[in-house]
Amino acid sequence: MYLVPAVLAVAAAVTTAMVTGGWGWMQEQWSAPPGLTVHAALGSCPVYMDQSLDELRRDAGSHQLQKGVAVTAPQDDPADLTLTLQAKTSQAIVVTGVTVRRLSAAPVPTAGSVVNKECGGLMTPRVFDVDLMAEEISLQPASRDSTKAVNFPLKVSDSDPEQLSLQLFPGNHDVRFSVEVNWISEGEAQSEKVADGVPVLRVTGPGSLPVYSYAEVFAKS
């Protein structure tokens, strides 16, 4: 008979918690565990195509360039791997770094063409230089134009994403590589592998390949 007051007290406490925002807290506990979403886009203004100029003109179409291999061109115009990081919940995630592993390195192709596309950008990401031919590959914080060099760690949540720009330098090589984003949530270290719709990421130097402008390739004969 003394249980009734206790039950009423618990019910009243639950009601109060719901009114004061406790219900939102309870929902947060029942929701999916924190996770990290990584969107990757590897590209460059110049791209390598394994076709000659005549072959490119014969199959002319700007959609072709979407299949081109990213090229780090001379005059410090590197290929770029853009990573957009966003947490799956409102709980902040601490991103501790990015791991880049070189899978292979071959000489730059000696046949084919390099085509310069028109490029542009909207966001101001955190920029890092990546020497893909270094004995131990690491991300070096870099400043570009008005951006300030900023290193890890960094925090992301569902409402506060971050964008990283990995400036890739393969030297005079054709490099295949992998990338993982390392992060911590609730004291547990985890990683997320990066992919851009292909099994292995790839970037090459221009070597001595002929370079053509977009207009030269797709100009009407």
mmCIF file with all atom_site columns, C-alpha atoms in Angstrom:
data_model
loop_
_atom_site.group_PDB
_atom_site.id
_atom_site.type_symbol
_atom_site.label_atom_id
_atom_site.label_alt_id
_atom_site.label_comp_id
_atom_site.label_asym_id
_atom_site.label_entity_id
_atom_site.label_seq_id
_atom_site.pdbx_PDB_ins_code
_atom_site.Cartn_x
_atom_site.Cartn_y
_atom_site.Cartn_z
_atom_site.occupancy
_atom_site.B_iso_or_equiv
_atom_site.pdbx_formal_charge
_atom_site.auth_seq_id
_atom_site.auth_comp_id
_atom_site.auth_asym_id
_atom_site.auth_atom_id
_atom_site.pdbx_PDB_model_num
ATOM 1   C CA . MET A 1 1   ? 0.000  0.000  0.000   1.00 0.00 ? 1   MET A CA 1
ATOM 2   C CA . TYR A 1 2   ? 3.021  2.293  0.321   1.00 0.00 ? 2   TYR A CA 1
ATOM 3   C CA . LEU A 1 3   ? 3.986  1.795  -3.339  1.00 0.00 ? 3   LEU A CA 1
ATOM 4   C CA . VAL A 1 4   ? 1.281  4.124  -4.681  1.00 0.00 ? 4   VAL A CA 1
ATOM 5   C CA . PRO A 1 5   ? 2.873  7.391  -3.501  1.00 0.00 ? 5   PRO A CA 1
ATOM 6   C CA . ALA A 1 6   ? 6.253  6.251  -4.875  1.00 0.00 ? 6   ALA A CA 1
ATOM 7   C CA . VAL A 1 7   ? 4.759  5.467  -8.297  1.00 0.00 ? 7   VAL A CA 1
ATOM 8   C CA . LEU A 1 8   ? 3.020  8.831  -8.354  1.00 0.00 ? 8   LEU A CA 1
ATOM 9   C CA . ALA A 1 9   ? 6.277  10.563 -7.485  1.00 0.00 ? 9   ALA A CA 1
ATOM 10  C CA . VAL A 1 10  ? 8.125  8.832  -10.355 1.00 0.00 ? 10  VAL A CA 1
ATOM 11  C CA . ALA A 1 11  ? 5.321  9.712  -12.783 1.00 0.00 ? 11  ALA A CA 1
ATOM 12  C CA . ALA A 1 12  ? 5.469  13.329 -11.675 1.00 0.00 ? 12  ALA A CA 1
ATOM 13  C CA . ALA A 1 13  ? 9.236  13.396 -12.153 1.00 0.00 ? 13  ALA A CA 1
ATOM 14  C CA . VAL A 1 14  ? 8.959  11.995 -15.670 1.00 0.00 ? 14  VAL A CA 1
ATOM 15  C CA . THR A 1 15  ? 6.290  14.566 -16.539 1.00 0.00 ? 15  THR A CA 1
ATOM 16  C CA . THR A 1 16  ? 8.476  17.379 -15.235 1.00 0.00 ? 16  THR A CA 1
ATOM 17  C CA . ALA A 1 17  ? 11.465 16.097 -17.221 1.00 0.00 ? 17  ALA A CA 1
ATOM 18  C CA . MET A 1 18  ? 9.409  16.050 -20.408 1.00 0.00 ? 18  MET A CA 1
ATOM 19  C CA . VAL A 1 19  ? 8.207  19.597 -19.866 1.00 0.00 ? 19  VAL A CA 1
ATOM 20  C CA . THR A 1 20  ? 11.681 20.966 -19.077 1.00 0.00 ? 20  THR A CA 1
ATOM 21  C CA . GLY A 1 21  ? 13.406 19.352 -22.022 1.00 0.00 ? 21  GLY A CA 1
ATOM 22  C CA . GLY A 1 22  ? 14.217 15.997 -20.488 1.00 0.00 ? 22  GLY A CA 1
ATOM 23  C CA . TRP A 1 23  ? 12.249 14.267 -23.249 1.00 0.00 ? 23  TRP A CA 1
ATOM 24  C CA . GLY A 1 24  ? 14.709 15.583 -25.799 1.00 0.00 ? 24  GLY A CA 1
ATOM 25  C CA . TRP A 1 25  ? 17.551 14.186 -23.688 1.00 0.00 ? 25  TRP A CA 1
ATOM 26  C CA . MET A 1 26  ? 15.834 10.791 -23.518 1.00 0.00 ? 26  MET A CA 1
ATOM 27  C CA . GLN A 1 27  ? 15.353 10.789 -27.283 1.00 0.00 ? 27  GLN A CA 1
ATOM 28  C CA . GLU A 1 28  ? 19.053 11.552 -27.711 1.00 0.00 ? 28  GLU A CA 1
ATOM 29  C CA . GLN A 1 29  ? 19.941 8.501  -25.615 1.00 0.00 ? 29  GLN A CA 1
ATOM 30  C CA . TRP A 1 30  ? 17.696 6.243  -27.714 1.00 0.00 ? 30  TRP A CA 1
ATOM 31  C CA . SER A 1 31  ? 18.942 7.566  -31.058 1.00 0.00 ? 31  SER A CA 1
ATOM 32  C CA . ALA A 1 32  ? 21.624 5.941  -33.202 1.00 0.00 ? 32  ALA A CA 1
ATOM 33  C CA . PRO A 1 33  ? 25.197 6.132  -31.872 1.00 0.00 ? 33  PRO A CA 1
ATOM 34  C CA . PRO A 1 34  ? 27.366 9.016  -33.098 1.00 0.00 ? 34  PRO A CA 1
ATOM 35  C CA . GLY A 1 35  ? 28.937 8.513  -36.491 1.00 0.00 ? 35  GLY A CA 1
ATOM 36  C CA . LEU A 1 36  ? 30.843 10.472 -39.115 1.00 0.00 ? 36  LEU A CA 1
ATOM 37  C CA . THR A 1 37  ? 29.793 11.098 -42.711 1.00 0.00 ? 37  THR A CA 1
ATOM 38  C CA . VAL A 1 38  ? 32.660 11.754 -45.143 1.00 0.00 ? 38  VAL A CA 1
ATOM 39  C CA . HIS A 1 39  ? 32.024 13.027 -48.658 1.00 0.00 ? 39  HIS A CA 1
ATOM 40  C CA . ALA A 1 40  ? 35.100 12.961 -50.896 1.00 0.00 ? 40  ALA A CA 1
ATOM 41  C CA . ALA A 1 41  ? 35.761 14.657 -54.230 1.00 0.00 ? 41  ALA A CA 1
ATOM 42  C CA . LEU A 1 42  ? 39.113 14.235 -55.973 1.00 0.00 ? 42  LEU A CA 1
ATOM 43  C CA . GLY A 1 43  ? 39.772 16.585 -58.850 1.00 0.00 ? 43  GLY A CA 1
ATOM 44  C CA . SER A 1 44  ? 42.008 19.131 -60.543 1.00 0.00 ? 44  SER A CA 1
ATOM 45  C CA . CYS A 1 45  ? 41.784 21.769 -63.241 1.00 0.00 ? 45  CYS A CA 1
ATOM 46  C CA . PRO A 1 46  ? 44.037 19.763 -65.573 1.00 0.00 ? 46  PRO A CA 1
ATOM 47  C CA . VAL A 1 47  ? 43.110 16.099 -66.025 1.00 0.00 ? 47  VAL A CA 1
ATOM 48  C CA . TYR A 1 48  ? 44.942 13.231 -67.710 1.00 0.00 ? 48  TYR A CA 1
ATOM 49  C CA . MET A 1 49  ? 43.201 11.336 -70.507 1.00 0.00 ? 49  MET A CA 1
ATOM 50  C CA . ASP A 1 50  ? 44.690 8.218  -72.112 1.00 0.00 ? 50  ASP A CA 1
ATOM 51  C CA . GLN A 1 51  ? 43.696 9.497  -75.576 1.00 0.00 ? 51  GLN A CA 1
ATOM 52  C CA . SER A 1 52  ? 45.406 11.662 -78.165 1.00 0.00 ? 52  SER A CA 1
ATOM 53  C CA . LEU A 1 53  ? 43.977 15.030 -79.199 1.00 0.00 ? 53  LEU A CA 1
ATOM 54  C CA . ASP A 1 54  ? 42.449 13.510 -82.357 1.00 0.00 ? 54  ASP A CA 1
ATOM 55  C CA . GLU A 1 55  ? 40.812 10.725 -80.349 1.00 0.00 ? 55  GLU A CA 1
ATOM 56  C CA . LEU A 1 56  ? 39.434 13.227 -77.831 1.00 0.00 ? 56  LEU A CA 1
ATOM 57  C CA . ARG A 1 57  ? 37.989 15.379 -80.612 1.00 0.00 ? 57  ARG A CA 1
ATOM 58  C CA . ARG A 1 58  ? 36.447 12.361 -82.303 1.00 0.00 ? 58  ARG A CA 1
ATOM 59  C CA . ASP A 1 59  ? 34.610 11.434 -79.095 1.00 0.00 ? 59  ASP A CA 1
ATOM 60  C CA . ALA A 1 60  ? 34.121 15.063 -78.055 1.00 0.00 ? 60  ALA A CA 1
ATOM 61  C CA . GLY A 1 61  ? 31.929 15.648 -75.019 1.00 0.00 ? 61  GLY A CA 1
ATOM 62  C CA . SER A 1 62  ? 32.649 17.488 -71.776 1.00 0.00 ? 62  SER A CA 1
ATOM 63  C CA . HIS A 1 63  ? 31.381 14.466 -69.807 1.00 0.00 ? 63  HIS A CA 1
ATOM 64  C CA . GLN A 1 64  ? 34.588 12.679 -70.861 1.00 0.00 ? 64  GLN A CA 1
ATOM 65  C CA . LEU A 1 65  ? 36.639 14.831 -68.534 1.00 0.00 ? 65  LEU A CA 1
ATOM 66  C CA . GLN A 1 66  ? 34.774 13.453 -65.521 1.00 0.00 ? 66  GLN A CA 1
ATOM 67  C CA . LYS A 1 67  ? 36.656 10.200 -66.128 1.00 0.00 ? 67  LYS A CA 1
ATOM 68  C CA . GLY A 1 68  ? 40.037 11.909 -66.303 1.00 0.00 ? 68  GLY A CA 1
ATOM 69  C CA . VAL A 1 69  ? 42.789 11.320 -63.750 1.00 0.00 ? 69  VAL A CA 1
ATOM 70  C CA . ALA A 1 70  ? 43.594 14.253 -61.459 1.00 0.00 ? 70  ALA A CA 1
ATOM 71  C CA . VAL A 1 71  ? 46.865 15.966 -62.373 1.00 0.00 ? 71  VAL A CA 1
ATOM 72  C CA . THR A 1 72  ? 49.183 18.054 -60.238 1.00 0.00 ? 72  THR A CA 1
ATOM 73  C CA . ALA A 1 73  ? 50.472 20.549 -62.773 1.00 0.00 ? 73  ALA A CA 1
ATOM 74  C CA . PRO A 1 74  ? 53.597 22.741 -62.663 1.00 0.00 ? 74  PRO A CA 1
ATOM 75  C CA . GLN A 1 75  ? 53.466 26.258 -61.204 1.00 0.00 ? 75  GLN A CA 1
ATOM 76  C CA . ASP A 1 76  ? 52.126 24.889 -57.897 1.00 0.00 ? 76  ASP A CA 1
ATOM 77  C CA . ASP A 1 77  ? 48.699 23.862 -59.208 1.00 0.00 ? 77  ASP A CA 1
ATOM 78  C CA . PRO A 1 78  ? 48.082 20.655 -57.249 1.00 0.00 ? 78  PRO A CA 1
ATOM 79  C CA . ALA A 1 79  ? 45.288 18.169 -57.556 1.00 0.00 ? 79  ALA A CA 1
ATOM 80  C CA . ASP A 1 80  ? 42.841 18.476 -54.676 1.00 0.00 ? 80  ASP A CA 1
ATOM 81  C CA . LEU A 1 81  ? 41.055 15.916 -52.535 1.00 0.00 ? 81  LEU A CA 1
ATOM 82  C CA . THR A 1 82  ? 38.201 17.726 -50.802 1.00 0.00 ? 82  THR A CA 1
ATOM 83  C CA . LEU A 1 83  ? 36.760 16.035 -47.719 1.00 0.00 ? 83  LEU A CA 1
ATOM 84  C CA . THR A 1 84  ? 33.500 17.301 -46.238 1.00 0.00 ? 84  THR A CA 1
ATOM 85  C CA . LEU A 1 85  ? 33.041 15.998 -42.688 1.00 0.00 ? 85  LEU A CA 1
ATOM 86  C CA . GLN A 1 86  ? 29.731 15.996 -40.824 1.00 0.00 ? 86  GLN A CA 1
ATOM 87  C CA . ALA A 1 87  ? 28.572 14.158 -37.709 1.00 0.00 ? 87  ALA A CA 1
ATOM 88  C CA . LYS A 1 88  ? 25.428 12.049 -37.982 1.00 0.00 ? 88  LYS A CA 1
ATOM 89  C CA . THR A 1 89  ? 24.004 13.421 -34.703 1.00 0.00 ? 89  THR A CA 1
ATOM 90  C CA . SER A 1 90  ? 24.130 16.666 -32.748 1.00 0.00 ? 90  SER A CA 1
ATOM 91  C CA . GLN A 1 91  ? 26.836 15.169 -30.551 1.00 0.00 ? 91  GLN A CA 1
ATOM 92  C CA . ALA A 1 92  ? 30.197 16.654 -31.526 1.00 0.00 ? 92  ALA A CA 1
ATOM 93  C CA . ILE A 1 93  ? 32.913 14.373 -32.897 1.00 0.00 ? 93  ILE A CA 1
ATOM 94  C CA . VAL A 1 94  ? 36.610 15.134 -32.555 1.00 0.00 ? 94  VAL A CA 1
ATOM 95  C CA . VAL A 1 95  ? 38.492 14.488 -35.806 1.00 0.00 ? 95  VAL A CA 1
ATOM 96  C CA . THR A 1 96  ? 42.088 13.739 -34.837 1.00 0.00 ? 96  THR A CA 1
ATOM 97  C CA . GLY A 1 97  ? 43.676 13.450 -38.267 1.00 0.00 ? 97  GLY A CA 1
ATOM 98  C CA . VAL A 1 98  ? 43.752 11.891 -41.716 1.00 0.00 ? 98  VAL A CA 1
ATOM 99  C CA . THR A 1 99  ? 45.890 8.897  -42.703 1.00 0.00 ? 99  THR A CA 1
ATOM 100 C CA . VAL A 1 100 ? 47.175 8.681  -46.289 1.00 0.00 ? 100 VAL A CA 1
ATOM 101 C CA . ARG A 1 101 ? 48.798 5.477  -47.526 1.00 0.00 ? 101 ARG A CA 1
ATOM 102 C CA . ARG A 1 102 ? 50.631 5.201  -50.851 1.00 0.00 ? 102 ARG A CA 1
ATOM 103 C CA . LEU A 1 103 ? 49.599 1.943  -52.512 1.00 0.00 ? 103 LEU A CA 1
ATOM 104 C CA . SER A 1 104 ? 51.795 2.227  -55.620 1.00 0.00 ? 104 SER A CA 1
ATOM 105 C CA . ALA A 1 105 ? 53.894 4.727  -57.556 1.00 0.00 ? 105 ALA A CA 1
ATOM 106 C CA . ALA A 1 106 ? 54.733 4.347  -61.242 1.00 0.00 ? 106 ALA A CA 1
ATOM 107 C CA . PRO A 1 107 ? 56.306 6.705  -63.787 1.00 0.00 ? 107 PRO A CA 1
ATOM 108 C CA . VAL A 1 108 ? 53.997 9.326  -65.258 1.00 0.00 ? 108 VAL A CA 1
ATOM 109 C CA . PRO A 1 109 ? 52.194 8.050  -68.411 1.00 0.00 ? 109 PRO A CA 1
ATOM 110 C CA . THR A 1 110 ? 54.036 8.765  -71.661 1.00 0.00 ? 110 THR A CA 1
ATOM 111 C CA . ALA A 1 111 ? 50.981 8.473  -73.923 1.00 0.00 ? 111 ALA A CA 1
ATOM 112 C CA . GLY A 1 112 ? 47.748 10.428 -73.806 1.00 0.00 ? 112 GLY A CA 1
ATOM 113 C CA . SER A 1 113 ? 46.893 14.067 -73.145 1.00 0.00 ? 113 SER A CA 1
ATOM 114 C CA . VAL A 1 114 ? 46.410 16.593 -70.362 1.00 0.00 ? 114 VAL A CA 1
ATOM 115 C CA . VAL A 1 115 ? 43.348 18.838 -70.713 1.00 0.00 ? 115 VAL A CA 1
ATOM 116 C CA . ASN A 1 116 ? 42.856 22.038 -68.717 1.00 0.00 ? 116 ASN A CA 1
ATOM 117 C CA . LYS A 1 117 ? 39.294 22.448 -67.443 1.00 0.00 ? 117 LYS A CA 1
ATOM 118 C CA . GLU A 1 118 ? 37.677 25.572 -66.056 1.00 0.00 ? 118 GLU A CA 1
ATOM 119 C CA . CYS A 1 119 ? 37.709 25.454 -62.252 1.00 0.00 ? 119 CYS A CA 1
ATOM 120 C CA . GLY A 1 120 ? 36.181 27.417 -59.422 1.00 0.00 ? 120 GLY A CA 1
ATOM 121 C CA . GLY A 1 121 ? 35.350 27.095 -55.751 1.00 0.00 ? 121 GLY A CA 1
ATOM 122 C CA . LEU A 1 122 ? 32.858 28.433 -53.203 1.00 0.00 ? 122 LEU A CA 1
ATOM 123 C CA . MET A 1 123 ? 33.877 27.322 -49.711 1.00 0.00 ? 123 MET A CA 1
ATOM 124 C CA . THR A 1 124 ? 37.002 28.126 -47.713 1.00 0.00 ? 124 THR A CA 1
ATOM 125 C CA . PRO A 1 125 ? 38.307 24.793 -46.423 1.00 0.00 ? 125 PRO A CA 1
ATOM 126 C CA . ARG A 1 126 ? 41.182 23.925 -44.099 1.00 0.00 ? 126 ARG A CA 1
ATOM 127 C CA . VAL A 1 127 ? 44.130 23.349 -46.421 1.00 0.00 ? 127 VAL A CA 1
ATOM 128 C CA . PHE A 1 128 ? 46.838 20.701 -46.062 1.00 0.00 ? 128 PHE A CA 1
ATOM 129 C CA . ASP A 1 129 ? 49.794 19.888 -48.310 1.00 0.00 ? 129 ASP A CA 1
ATOM 130 C CA . VAL A 1 130 ? 50.378 16.152 -48.881 1.00 0.00 ? 130 VAL A CA 1
ATOM 131 C CA . ASP A 1 131 ? 53.677 14.899 -50.330 1.00 0.00 ? 131 ASP A CA 1
ATOM 132 C CA . LEU A 1 132 ? 52.627 11.511 -51.695 1.00 0.00 ? 132 LEU A CA 1
ATOM 133 C CA . MET A 1 133 ? 56.238 10.486 -52.287 1.00 0.00 ? 133 MET A CA 1
ATOM 134 C CA . ALA A 1 134 ? 57.448 11.169 -48.737 1.00 0.00 ? 134 ALA A CA 1
ATOM 135 C CA . GLU A 1 135 ? 58.781 8.200  -46.809 1.00 0.00 ? 135 GLU A CA 1
ATOM 136 C CA . GLU A 1 136 ? 56.148 8.857  -44.145 1.00 0.00 ? 136 GLU A CA 1
ATOM 137 C CA . ILE A 1 137 ? 53.163 10.680 -45.618 1.00 0.00 ? 137 ILE A CA 1
ATOM 138 C CA . SER A 1 138 ? 51.626 13.337 -43.374 1.00 0.00 ? 138 SER A CA 1
ATOM 139 C CA . LEU A 1 139 ? 49.316 16.316 -43.713 1.00 0.00 ? 139 LEU A CA 1
ATOM 140 C CA . GLN A 1 140 ? 51.068 19.672 -43.397 1.00 0.00 ? 140 GLN A CA 1
ATOM 141 C CA . PRO A 1 141 ? 48.783 22.626 -42.527 1.00 0.00 ? 141 PRO A CA 1
ATOM 142 C CA . ALA A 1 142 ? 49.031 25.292 -45.221 1.00 0.00 ? 142 ALA A CA 1
ATOM 143 C CA . SER A 1 143 ? 47.733 28.806 -45.771 1.00 0.00 ? 143 SER A CA 1
ATOM 144 C CA . ARG A 1 144 ? 46.254 29.800 -49.111 1.00 0.00 ? 144 ARG A CA 1
ATOM 145 C CA . ASP A 1 145 ? 45.289 33.376 -49.953 1.00 0.00 ? 145 ASP A CA 1
ATOM 146 C CA . SER A 1 146 ? 43.303 34.607 -46.927 1.00 0.00 ? 146 SER A CA 1
ATOM 147 C CA . THR A 1 147 ? 43.019 31.228 -45.201 1.00 0.00 ? 147 THR A CA 1
ATOM 148 C CA . LYS A 1 148 ? 45.047 30.538 -42.070 1.00 0.00 ? 148 LYS A CA 1
ATOM 149 C CA . ALA A 1 149 ? 46.961 27.293 -41.583 1.00 0.00 ? 149 ALA A CA 1
ATOM 150 C CA . VAL A 1 150 ? 45.056 25.228 -38.986 1.00 0.00 ? 150 VAL A CA 1
ATOM 151 C CA . ASN A 1 151 ? 45.966 21.769 -37.737 1.00 0.00 ? 151 ASN A CA 1
ATOM 152 C CA . PHE A 1 152 ? 44.053 18.930 -36.066 1.00 0.00 ? 152 PHE A CA 1
ATOM 153 C CA . PRO A 1 153 ? 42.157 18.194 -33.890 1.00 0.00 ? 153 PRO A CA 1
ATOM 154 C CA . LEU A 1 154 ? 38.860 19.741 -34.991 1.00 0.00 ? 154 LEU A CA 1
ATOM 155 C CA . LYS A 1 155 ? 35.228 19.271 -33.962 1.00 0.00 ? 155 LYS A CA 1
ATOM 156 C CA . VAL A 1 156 ? 32.268 18.547 -36.227 1.00 0.00 ? 156 VAL A CA 1
ATOM 157 C CA . SER A 1 157 ? 28.571 17.986 -35.598 1.00 0.00 ? 157 SER A CA 1
ATOM 158 C CA . ASP A 1 158 ? 25.476 17.647 -37.767 1.00 0.00 ? 158 ASP A CA 1
ATOM 159 C CA . SER A 1 159 ? 24.984 21.427 -37.779 1.00 0.00 ? 159 SER A CA 1
ATOM 160 C CA . ASP A 1 160 ? 28.670 22.370 -37.899 1.00 0.00 ? 160 ASP A CA 1
ATOM 161 C CA . PRO A 1 161 ? 30.495 20.497 -40.700 1.00 0.00 ? 161 PRO A CA 1
ATOM 162 C CA . GLU A 1 162 ? 34.106 21.038 -41.746 1.00 0.00 ? 162 GLU A CA 1
ATOM 163 C CA . GLN A 1 163 ? 35.733 20.892 -45.161 1.00 0.00 ? 163 GLN A CA 1
ATOM 164 C CA . LEU A 1 164 ? 39.338 19.834 -45.705 1.00 0.00 ? 164 LEU A CA 1
ATOM 165 C CA . SER A 1 165 ? 41.351 20.424 -48.867 1.00 0.00 ? 165 SER A CA 1
ATOM 166 C CA . LEU A 1 166 ? 44.211 17.959 -49.341 1.00 0.00 ? 166 LEU A CA 1
ATOM 167 C CA . GLN A 1 167 ? 46.622 19.411 -51.911 1.00 0.00 ? 167 GLN A CA 1
ATOM 168 C CA . LEU A 1 168 ? 48.269 16.363 -53.488 1.00 0.00 ? 168 LEU A CA 1
ATOM 169 C CA . PHE A 1 169 ? 51.872 16.353 -54.717 1.00 0.00 ? 169 PHE A CA 1
ATOM 170 C CA . PRO A 1 170 ? 52.876 13.087 -56.481 1.00 0.00 ? 170 PRO A CA 1
ATOM 171 C CA . GLY A 1 171 ? 56.034 14.513 -58.022 1.00 0.00 ? 171 GLY A CA 1
ATOM 172 C CA . ASN A 1 172 ? 56.858 12.924 -61.347 1.00 0.00 ? 172 ASN A CA 1
ATOM 173 C CA . HIS A 1 173 ? 54.841 9.805  -60.525 1.00 0.00 ? 173 HIS A CA 1
ATOM 174 C CA . ASP A 1 174 ? 51.471 8.180  -61.153 1.00 0.00 ? 174 ASP A CA 1
ATOM 175 C CA . VAL A 1 175 ? 50.320 7.406  -57.604 1.00 0.00 ? 175 VAL A CA 1
ATOM 176 C CA . ARG A 1 176 ? 47.512 5.268  -56.276 1.00 0.00 ? 176 ARG A CA 1
ATOM 177 C CA . PHE A 1 177 ? 46.670 5.830  -52.629 1.00 0.00 ? 177 PHE A CA 1
ATOM 178 C CA . SER A 1 178 ? 44.102 5.406  -49.860 1.00 0.00 ? 178 SER A CA 1
ATOM 179 C CA . VAL A 1 179 ? 42.811 7.860  -47.251 1.00 0.00 ? 179 VAL A CA 1
ATOM 180 C CA . GLU A 1 180 ? 41.190 7.370  -43.837 1.00 0.00 ? 180 GLU A CA 1
ATOM 181 C CA . VAL A 1 181 ? 39.709 9.994  -41.524 1.00 0.00 ? 181 VAL A CA 1
ATOM 182 C CA . ASN A 1 182 ? 40.455 9.317  -37.855 1.00 0.00 ? 182 ASN A CA 1
ATOM 183 C CA . TRP A 1 183 ? 38.035 10.467 -35.170 1.00 0.00 ? 183 TRP A CA 1
ATOM 184 C CA . ILE A 1 184 ? 37.002 9.973  -31.544 1.00 0.00 ? 184 ILE A CA 1
ATOM 185 C CA . SER A 1 185 ? 33.515 9.781  -30.056 1.00 0.00 ? 185 SER A CA 1
ATOM 186 C CA . GLU A 1 186 ? 32.590 8.818  -26.498 1.00 0.00 ? 186 GLU A CA 1
ATOM 187 C CA . GLY A 1 187 ? 36.244 8.041  -25.828 1.00 0.00 ? 187 GLY A CA 1
ATOM 188 C CA . GLU A 1 188 ? 36.469 5.471  -28.627 1.00 0.00 ? 188 GLU A CA 1
ATOM 189 C CA . ALA A 1 189 ? 38.881 5.877  -31.554 1.00 0.00 ? 189 ALA A CA 1
ATOM 190 C CA . GLN A 1 190 ? 37.415 5.072  -34.969 1.00 0.00 ? 190 GLN A CA 1
ATOM 191 C CA . SER A 1 191 ? 38.188 5.642  -38.641 1.00 0.00 ? 191 SER A CA 1
ATOM 192 C CA . GLU A 1 192 ? 36.258 6.166  -41.871 1.00 0.00 ? 192 GLU A CA 1
ATOM 193 C CA . LYS A 1 193 ? 37.712 5.170  -45.236 1.00 0.00 ? 193 LYS A CA 1
ATOM 194 C CA . VAL A 1 194 ? 37.466 7.767  -47.987 1.00 0.00 ? 194 VAL A CA 1
ATOM 195 C CA . ALA A 1 195 ? 36.193 6.934  -51.472 1.00 0.00 ? 195 ALA A CA 1
ATOM 196 C CA . ASP A 1 196 ? 35.267 9.019  -54.512 1.00 0.00 ? 196 ASP A CA 1
ATOM 197 C CA . GLY A 1 197 ? 33.222 6.368  -56.278 1.00 0.00 ? 197 GLY A CA 1
ATOM 198 C CA . VAL A 1 198 ? 36.325 4.368  -57.232 1.00 0.00 ? 198 VAL A CA 1
ATOM 199 C CA . PRO A 1 199 ? 38.111 1.467  -55.485 1.00 0.00 ? 199 PRO A CA 1
ATOM 200 C CA . VAL A 1 200 ? 41.464 3.284  -55.349 1.00 0.00 ? 200 VAL A CA 1
ATOM 201 C CA . LEU A 1 201 ? 42.266 7.012  -55.474 1.00 0.00 ? 201 LEU A CA 1
ATOM 202 C CA . ARG A 1 202 ? 44.764 8.108  -58.130 1.00 0.00 ? 202 ARG A CA 1
ATOM 203 C CA . VAL A 1 203 ? 46.722 11.227 -59.071 1.00 0.00 ? 203 VAL A CA 1
ATOM 204 C CA . THR A 1 204 ? 49.593 11.816 -61.492 1.00 0.00 ? 204 THR A CA 1
ATOM 205 C CA . GLY A 1 205 ? 52.145 14.431 -62.383 1.00 0.00 ? 205 GLY A CA 1
ATOM 206 C CA . PRO A 1 206 ? 51.933 15.855 -65.942 1.00 0.00 ? 206 PRO A CA 1
ATOM 207 C CA . GLY A 1 207 ? 55.314 14.517 -67.059 1.00 0.00 ? 207 GLY A CA 1
ATOM 208 C CA . SER A 1 208 ? 56.050 15.610 -70.610 1.00 0.00 ? 208 SER A CA 1
ATOM 209 C CA . LEU A 1 209 ? 52.561 14.940 -71.965 1.00 0.00 ? 209 LEU A CA 1
ATOM 210 C CA . PRO A 1 210 ? 51.067 17.483 -74.382 1.00 0.00 ? 210 PRO A CA 1
ATOM 211 C CA . VAL A 1 211 ? 48.705 19.937 -72.667 1.00 0.00 ? 211 VAL A CA 1
ATOM 212 C CA . TYR A 1 212 ? 45.568 21.260 -74.393 1.00 0.00 ? 212 TYR A CA 1
ATOM 213 C CA . SER A 1 213 ? 42.991 23.821 -73.354 1.00 0.00 ? 213 SER A CA 1
ATOM 214 C CA . TYR A 1 214 ? 39.317 22.916 -73.034 1.00 0.00 ? 214 TYR A CA 1
ATOM 215 C CA . ALA A 1 215 ? 38.594 24.985 -76.151 1.00 0.00 ? 215 ALA A CA 1
ATOM 216 C CA . GLU A 1 216 ? 41.197 23.129 -78.204 1.00 0.00 ? 216 GLU A CA 1
ATOM 217 C CA . VAL A 1 217 ? 39.650 19.757 -77.401 1.00 0.00 ? 217 VAL A CA 1
ATOM 218 C CA . PHE A 1 218 ? 35.995 20.638 -77.737 1.00 0.00 ? 218 PHE A CA 1
ATOM 219 C CA . ALA A 1 219 ? 36.192 23.323 -80.421 1.00 0.00 ? 219 ALA A CA 1
ATOM 220 C CA . LYS A 1 220 ? 33.865 22.641 -83.328 1.00 0.00 ? 220 LYS A CA 1
ATOM 221 C CA . SER A 1 221 ? 35.729 21.685 -86.494 1.00 0.00 ? 221 SER A CA 1
#
